Amino acid sequence: MIKLGIIFGGKSYEHEISIITAYQLKKKLEAKYEIHLIYVSLNGDFYNADKMTINDYKYDNFKKLKKLNLAKWKLSAIVGAMHGENGEDGLQAAFAKINHIKFVGSDFFSASLAIDKLKTHRYLGKNGVKMVEYLSFTYDDYLKGKKKITIFPCIIKPVSLGSSIGITVCLNKDDLEEKLIESFKYSEKLLIEPYYDDLEEYNLALNETTFSRLEKIRKKDEIFTFENKYSDSFKVMHQSLVANDRYEEFCKIAKKVYELLDAKGIIRIDFFIIDNKIYVNEVNTTPGALSMYLFDDFLATFDESLKRVLSEEEKLYPNNHFMLKNNINK
Amino acid sequence: MMYYSLIIYTLLKLYLILNIYQQSHYQFKLYSKHFLTNLLFYDVFPIAVFIVGYYNQALIIQIICSIYLSLFSIFYLLTRIKLKFTKRMIRLSILSIIYIAIILIPYVGPYLCLLFEWSIIPLLALERVISKLLNHKYLKRTHLKLANYQGSVIGITGSYGKTSTKVLLTQALNLFYLAKATQKSYNTELGIAKFINEIVDLNAFEYLVLEFGASHKKDIKKLQKIVVPQVVFVTEIGYMHIDTFNNIENIINEKMSILNGAKIAVLNYDNAFIRNYSKPDNIQIISYGLENGDYQAKNIQNQQFDFYHKNHFIMNVKTNLVGNHQILNLLGVLAYLFELQVDKDILRRGILGFKQEKNRLELKKIQDRYLLDDSFNSNYKGFVEALNVLKMHNGKRILLTPGMVELGRYKKELLTNLKDYIIASADIIILIGYYQTKYLFKYLNEYNKEVYVVRNFMEGYSLYLEITKKEKNSMVLIENDLPDLYRVGLI
């Protein structure tokens, strides 16, 4: 049986969501693989969390756990379930790499590009992917007050956070400063986009070979900010899977983004449709629950990515890694 | 046999002794006061039990007495505050155990052990000399480092509000300069020395913000031996630590002695003790307050106020801080920064982002509802502070809480106090979890309050939304220890 490690937690605002992703993933993958859990606490300590259940994380229970001893498990590969900074930004892939273990998912470079919404915008935009117009805004810009924001209503996003944490919608100039500060709590740099009333949001996940179904995010009036989820409107947050006649078009764009980013494993791309045009909003290299609910057969899709990773070394290209080994032996 | 139980008794008592010694800040006066007031419990009773067991021939009485003595000493472990094993404490423990072995000589030994809190005093005195010598070396390093420091040192003192002021001041200074402040508990002589010694390049910072704790006479003087701050803040003077100071005059004189050698003093003139104190002539006074002083905050409402200097309007300030005490602290910071003639627009924008590290109480406005979020908090004091903010709100006031999960041994005592605060501050109370809130429920139910008990947070939250559907200006306090899984709304 293939031994897989799931790494999750980490110093991130999405720490708790990451725990949920890890346990959903574990439940699903247990059928086929031997699963071990690598928990990273908020302080950055690594633990062997095999014995923990999802409810055990409420208090500091994990402190009783044994410290991580990776060598003991002899893992074939590590799956990333970390969201947000210090994990999804490529550090989880780097952790695997520095420990000489294969990683199922995007590598350090792709992930760190994709987590920064600003860089993703610039890079994909320059390479022919339609992106919504944007403005970058730093804390320094805010303090000095020279850079003016004129697009209203606008949506304000911290550059390097997944999900909807720290995202605010600003309707007019009067509450702009308060909304900016709300988002600055999460990141020093912000991305400001115009807010569209008639916007439709779609998600699509894919890996090297397979596309998932298309998911339409339903919403009532405003985009889901963290506050909205907290208040009464969170009830309408459930998704619906739709058949869309432009499915092929979505897939084509998704494939292009996948290749441009040189991504690996399962990623999820968030799209907007504004005035009948498809825009890419953001790319998640570790989507929540690895978007398993979007795939018809998640296990097979995941297995496909895993097989690719495990057979990487057999790839025929003139690599000279053996020279490294020889030199060390001398 | 009595000897064995005596050793157990002495070792357990040692734990208590060291704990009391630590809590009385290594001062003999407080230490002996504590033991003298409880003489019956600590000395008379154990000695009586020992004498009965020791001089009695009957084996059965010996056994009973020795068991009694051992069990009795377990009481000593049940102290309110846990012993902190600092370097000094480890040193003391080792020395004391050797000391016990030495004093266990026949005839006198048992009584020395029974009166261990007194017979240990020579050892404590000896250890004090040792640590003085060690500290001297450490403080010398601090002195040397500070002698070469070119920036300004700011000292903050007061009965309360000094940590809040420190946190705000550091954030304000960092908008324009580079400033570094002591961590929360580093307000003693050694704490400040440690803070300074740990900074690699002191001159990289233009400002050092130090908290000057003063809970005993001459504490400030001790700290001034390390460094005399050029700029001083006195936030509030009140009756804190009155038992060590004897009277309020001593407290005032102690706190205001920070002015000696300073060039600028930023003083809270709302406090009559500070206002009426006769200050030295050669010092620049910057005074602030909600009602008194040169710098004032007027028209305080909805987390914003107008900032005035000698009745001249300067600017309107918005803040995310909650409560008037926080605005007062902010005012002192603003007054000082204004005297530094910084760009007031940058200051105004920066203030909006200021936050308090210590209590993470946060006020959010969602549509026409106010949400007071204190769900990260898990201590009793924070709970009471949050309730005080809720109390001041005009409109329906709702409390949503799973109660205090970890109150420890004093649960009942604290819960009865908490109940009084809750009754005074909230109109509607929603308790989460039947089991963990059963005491609170029982207490509150006696007072004809509108109390609901629900199974989980989501249920409670829906209930709150239902209740406040027609209310316009409602405020809910979400208090305590909610796992974040609930907050995200995924479970």
Coordinates of C-alpha atoms in Angstrom, one line a residue, chain B residues 9-357:
Chain B
Y9 CA 5.3 17.7 55.1
T10 CA 8.4 19.8 54.8
L11 CA 8.9 19.2 51.1
L12 CA 5.3 20.1 50.3
K13 CA 5.6 23.1 52.5
L14 CA 8.7 24.1 50.7
Y15 CA 6.6 24.4 47.5
L16 CA 4.2 26.7 49.3
I17 CA 7.0 28.7 50.8
L18 CA 8.7 29.3 47.5
N19 CA 5.4 30.2 45.9
I20 CA 4.5 32.7 48.6
Y21 CA 8.1 34.1 48.4
Q22 CA 7.8 34.6 44.7
Q23 CA 4.4 36.1 44.9
S24 CA 5.6 38.6 47.5
H25 CA 8.2 39.7 44.9
Y26 CA 11.0 38.2 47.1
Q27 CA 10.2 40.7 49.9
F28 CA 10.5 39.5 53.5
K29 CA 7.9 42.0 54.8
L30 CA 5.0 40.7 52.7
Y31 CA 6.3 37.2 53.1
S32 CA 6.2 37.2 56.9
K33 CA 2.9 39.1 56.9
H34 CA 1.3 36.3 55.0
F35 CA 2.6 33.6 57.3
L36 CA 1.9 35.5 60.5
T37 CA -1.8 36.1 59.6
N38 CA -2.2 32.4 59.0
L39 CA -0.1 31.2 61.9
L40 CA -2.8 28.8 63.2
F41 CA -3.0 27.0 59.9
Y42 CA 0.7 26.9 59.0
D43 CA 2.3 26.3 62.4
V44 CA 0.2 25.7 65.5
F45 CA -2.0 22.9 64.1
P46 CA 0.8 20.9 62.5
I47 CA 3.0 21.2 65.6
A48 CA 0.1 19.9 67.8
V49 CA -0.4 16.9 65.5
F50 CA 3.3 16.2 65.5
I51 CA 3.7 16.4 69.3
V52 CA 0.7 14.1 69.8
G53 CA 2.2 11.5 67.4
Y54 CA 5.8 11.8 68.4
Y55 CA 5.5 11.5 72.2
N56 CA 2.7 8.9 72.2
Q57 CA 3.6 5.3 72.8
A58 CA 0.5 3.8 71.1
L59 CA 1.4 2.7 67.6
I60 CA -2.1 3.4 66.3
I61 CA -2.1 7.0 67.3
Q62 CA 1.4 7.4 65.7
I63 CA 0.0 6.0 62.5
I64 CA -3.0 8.2 62.5
C65 CA -1.0 11.3 63.3
S66 CA 1.6 10.7 60.6
I67 CA -1.1 10.1 58.0
Y68 CA -2.9 13.2 59.2
L69 CA 0.2 15.3 58.9
S70 CA 1.0 14.0 55.3
L71 CA -2.5 14.6 54.1
F72 CA -2.7 17.9 55.8
S73 CA 0.4 19.1 53.9
I74 CA -1.3 18.4 50.6
F75 CA -3.4 21.5 51.3
Y76 CA -0.3 23.5 50.7
L77 CA -0.2 22.5 47.1
L78 CA -3.6 24.0 46.5
T79 CA -2.5 27.6 45.9
R80 CA -4.1 30.0 43.6
I81 CA -1.1 30.7 41.4
K82 CA 1.3 28.1 40.1
L83 CA 4.9 28.4 41.0
K84 CA 7.0 29.8 38.0
F85 CA 10.2 27.9 37.7
T86 CA 12.6 30.7 36.9
K87 CA 16.3 30.3 37.2
R88 CA 16.2 31.8 40.6
M89 CA 13.5 29.4 41.8
I90 CA 15.5 26.4 40.6
R91 CA 18.5 27.7 42.5
L92 CA 16.4 28.2 45.6
S93 CA 14.8 24.8 45.4
I94 CA 18.1 23.0 45.2
L95 CA 19.6 25.0 48.0
S96 CA 16.6 24.4 50.2
I97 CA 16.6 20.6 49.7
I98 CA 20.3 20.5 50.8
Y99 CA 19.3 22.8 53.7
I100 CA 16.5 20.4 54.8
A101 CA 19.0 17.5 54.8
I102 CA 21.3 19.5 57.0
I103 CA 18.8 20.8 59.6
L104 CA 17.2 17.3 60.1
I105 CA 19.4 16.8 63.2
P106 CA 17.9 15.0 66.2
Y107 CA 15.9 16.9 68.8
V108 CA 15.8 20.3 67.2
G109 CA 15.4 19.2 63.6
P110 CA 11.7 18.3 63.6
Y111 CA 10.8 21.7 65.0
L112 CA 13.0 23.5 62.5
C113 CA 11.1 21.6 59.8
L114 CA 7.7 22.3 61.3
L115 CA 8.6 26.0 61.5
F116 CA 10.2 25.7 58.1
E117 CA 8.9 29.0 56.8
W118 CA 10.9 30.8 59.5
S119 CA 13.9 28.5 59.7
I120 CA 14.4 28.9 55.9
I121 CA 14.9 32.7 56.2
P122 CA 18.7 32.5 56.7
L123 CA 18.9 30.5 53.5
L124 CA 16.7 33.0 51.6
A125 CA 18.9 35.8 52.9
L126 CA 22.0 34.0 51.7
E127 CA 20.4 33.4 48.3
R128 CA 19.5 37.0 48.0
V129 CA 23.1 38.1 48.3
I130 CA 24.0 35.6 45.6
S131 CA 21.4 36.8 43.2
K132 CA 22.3 40.5 44.0
L133 CA 25.8 39.7 42.9
L134 CA 24.7 37.9 39.7
N135 CA 22.2 40.7 38.9
H136 CA 24.8 43.4 39.4
K137 CA 26.9 41.9 36.5
Y138 CA 23.8 41.7 34.3
L139 CA 22.8 45.3 35.0
K140 CA 26.2 46.6 34.3
R141 CA 25.9 45.3 30.8
T142 CA 22.6 47.2 30.4
H143 CA 24.2 50.4 31.7
L144 CA 27.0 50.1 29.2
K145 CA 24.6 49.6 26.4
L146 CA 22.4 52.5 27.3
A147 CA 25.4 54.8 27.8
N148 CA 26.0 54.6 24.1
Y149 CA 22.3 55.0 23.1
Q150 CA 21.6 58.1 21.0
G151 CA 17.8 57.9 20.7
S152 CA 15.1 58.9 23.2
V153 CA 13.8 56.8 26.0
I154 CA 10.1 57.0 26.9
G155 CA 9.0 55.7 30.3
I156 CA 5.3 54.9 31.0
T157 CA 3.9 54.5 34.5
G158 CA 0.5 54.5 36.2
S159 CA -1.7 52.3 38.2
Y160 CA -3.4 51.1 35.1
G161 CA -3.6 51.8 31.4
K162 CA 0.2 51.7 31.0
T163 CA 0.3 48.6 28.8
S164 CA -2.4 49.9 26.6
T165 CA -0.7 53.3 26.2
K166 CA 2.6 51.6 25.5
V167 CA 1.1 49.5 22.7
L168 CA -0.7 52.5 21.1
L169 CA 2.3 54.8 21.5
T170 CA 4.6 52.3 19.8
Q171 CA 2.3 51.9 16.9
A172 CA 2.0 55.6 16.5
L173 CA 5.7 56.2 16.7
N174 CA 6.3 53.5 14.2
L175 CA 4.3 55.4 11.6
F176 CA 7.1 58.0 11.5
Y177 CA 10.2 56.6 13.3
L178 CA 11.5 53.3 14.4
A179 CA 10.4 52.4 18.0
K180 CA 10.7 49.3 20.1
A181 CA 8.7 48.6 23.3
T182 CA 9.1 46.2 26.1
Q183 CA 7.0 43.0 26.0
K184 CA 4.0 42.9 28.3
S185 CA 5.5 41.5 31.5
Y186 CA 8.9 43.2 31.2
N187 CA 8.3 46.1 33.6
T188 CA 10.7 45.3 36.5
E189 CA 14.3 46.1 36.9
L190 CA 15.5 42.8 35.5
G191 CA 12.8 42.7 32.9
I192 CA 13.9 46.0 31.4
A193 CA 17.5 44.9 31.6
K194 CA 16.7 41.7 29.8
F195 CA 14.8 43.6 27.2
I196 CA 17.7 46.0 26.5
N197 CA 20.4 43.3 26.7
E198 CA 18.5 41.2 24.1
I199 CA 18.4 44.0 21.5
V200 CA 21.4 43.5 19.2
D201 CA 21.7 47.1 17.9
L202 CA 20.1 49.5 20.2
N203 CA 20.9 52.5 18.0
A204 CA 18.8 51.0 15.2
F205 CA 15.8 52.4 17.1
E206 CA 15.0 56.0 17.5
Y207 CA 12.7 55.4 20.4
L208 CA 12.7 52.9 23.2
V209 CA 9.3 52.6 25.0
L210 CA 9.6 51.2 28.5
E211 CA 6.9 50.3 30.9
F212 CA 7.8 51.3 34.5
G213 CA 6.0 49.1 36.9
A214 CA 5.8 50.4 40.5
S215 CA 4.1 48.2 43.0
H216 CA 6.4 49.0 45.9
K217 CA 8.1 52.0 47.3
K218 CA 11.2 53.1 45.5
D219 CA 10.5 50.8 42.5
I220 CA 10.8 53.8 40.2
K221 CA 14.0 54.9 41.7
K222 CA 15.5 51.4 41.1
L223 CA 14.4 51.6 37.5
Q224 CA 15.8 55.1 37.1
K225 CA 19.2 53.7 38.1
I226 CA 19.1 51.7 34.9
V227 CA 17.8 54.5 32.7
V228 CA 16.3 58.0 33.3
P229 CA 13.7 58.5 30.6
Q230 CA 13.6 61.9 28.8
V231 CA 9.9 61.6 28.1
V232 CA 7.5 60.2 30.7
F233 CA 3.8 59.3 30.6
V234 CA 1.6 59.0 33.7
T235 CA -1.6 57.3 32.7
E236 CA -3.7 57.0 35.9
I237 CA -3.2 56.9 39.6
G238 CA -5.6 54.8 41.7
Y239 CA -5.7 52.6 44.7
M240 CA -3.9 49.6 43.2
H241 CA -1.3 48.0 45.5
I242 CA -2.5 50.1 48.4
D243 CA -1.4 47.5 50.9
T244 CA 2.2 47.8 50.0
F245 CA 2.1 51.6 49.9
N246 CA 0.0 52.1 53.1
N247 CA -1.7 55.3 51.8
I248 CA -2.5 57.1 48.5
E249 CA 0.1 59.9 49.1
N250 CA 2.8 57.3 48.9
I251 CA 1.4 56.0 45.7
I252 CA 1.2 59.5 44.1
N253 CA 4.7 60.3 45.2
E254 CA 6.0 57.0 43.9
K255 CA 4.4 57.3 40.5
M256 CA 5.2 61.0 40.1
S257 CA 8.8 60.4 41.0
I258 CA 9.3 59.3 37.4
L259 CA 9.3 63.1 36.5
N260 CA 12.6 63.5 38.2
G261 CA 15.2 64.0 35.4
A262 CA 12.7 64.0 32.6
K263 CA 12.3 66.8 30.0
I264 CA 8.8 66.2 28.8
A265 CA 5.9 64.8 30.9
V266 CA 2.6 63.6 29.3
L267 CA 0.0 63.6 32.0
N268 CA -3.6 62.5 32.2
Y269 CA -5.3 65.6 33.7
D270 CA -8.7 63.8 34.2
N271 CA -7.0 62.2 37.1
A272 CA -7.2 64.6 40.1
F273 CA -4.1 63.1 41.8
I274 CA -2.0 63.8 38.8
R275 CA -3.5 67.2 38.1
N276 CA -3.0 68.5 41.6
Y277 CA 0.5 67.3 42.1
S278 CA 3.0 70.1 42.1
K279 CA 5.4 69.4 39.3
P280 CA 9.0 70.5 38.9
D281 CA 9.5 73.8 37.0
N282 CA 12.0 72.8 34.4
I283 CA 9.8 70.2 32.8
Q284 CA 7.5 70.6 29.8
I285 CA 4.0 69.4 30.6
I286 CA 1.7 68.0 28.0
S287 CA -1.7 67.5 29.5
Y288 CA -4.6 65.6 28.1
G289 CA -8.1 64.3 29.2
L290 CA -11.7 64.0 28.2
E291 CA -12.6 67.0 30.4
N292 CA -9.3 68.5 31.6
G293 CA -5.9 69.4 30.1
D294 CA -4.6 71.1 27.0
Y295 CA -5.5 68.2 24.6
Q296 CA -9.0 67.0 24.8
A297 CA -11.4 64.6 23.1
K298 CA -14.9 66.0 22.5
N299 CA -18.1 64.7 20.9
I300 CA -17.1 61.1 21.5
Q301 CA -19.5 58.8 19.8
N302 CA -19.5 55.7 17.6
Q303 CA -15.8 55.2 17.9
Q304 CA -14.9 58.6 16.7
F305 CA -14.1 61.9 18.4
D306 CA -12.9 65.5 17.8
F307 CA -9.4 66.2 18.8
Y308 CA -8.9 69.6 20.4
H309 CA -5.9 71.6 21.5
K310 CA -6.7 74.4 23.9
N311 CA -10.2 74.6 22.4
H312 CA -8.9 74.8 18.8
F313 CA -10.3 72.0 16.7
I314 CA -7.5 69.9 15.2
M315 CA -9.1 66.9 13.5
N316 CA -11.7 64.3 13.6
V317 CA -10.3 60.9 14.7
K318 CA -11.8 57.5 13.9
T319 CA -10.7 54.5 15.8
N320 CA -11.4 50.8 16.0
L321 CA -10.7 50.7 19.7
V322 CA -13.6 50.1 22.0
G323 CA -14.4 52.0 25.2
N324 CA -13.7 55.4 26.7
H325 CA -10.7 54.2 28.6
Q326 CA -9.0 53.3 25.3
I327 CA -9.8 56.7 23.9
L328 CA -8.2 58.3 26.9
N329 CA -5.1 56.3 26.4
L330 CA -5.1 57.2 22.7
L331 CA -5.5 60.8 23.5
G332 CA -2.2 60.9 25.5
V333 CA -0.5 59.3 22.6
L334 CA -2.0 61.8 20.1
A335 CA -1.0 64.7 22.4
Y336 CA 2.6 63.7 22.4
L337 CA 2.8 62.9 18.7
F338 CA 1.2 66.3 18.0
E339 CA 3.9 68.0 20.0
L340 CA 6.4 66.2 17.8
Q341 CA 4.8 68.0 14.9
V342 CA 4.3 64.9 12.7
D343 CA 2.1 64.9 9.6
K344 CA -1.4 64.8 11.1
D345 CA -3.0 63.2 8.1
I346 CA -0.7 60.3 8.2
L347 CA -1.3 60.1 12.0
R348 CA -5.1 60.2 11.5
R349 CA -5.0 57.4 8.9
G350 CA -2.7 55.3 10.9
I351 CA -4.8 55.5 14.0
L352 CA -7.6 53.6 12.3
G353 CA -5.4 50.6 12.1
F354 CA -4.3 50.7 15.7
K355 CA -5.1 47.6 17.7
Q356 CA -4.7 46.4 21.2
E357 CA -2.8 43.1 21.5

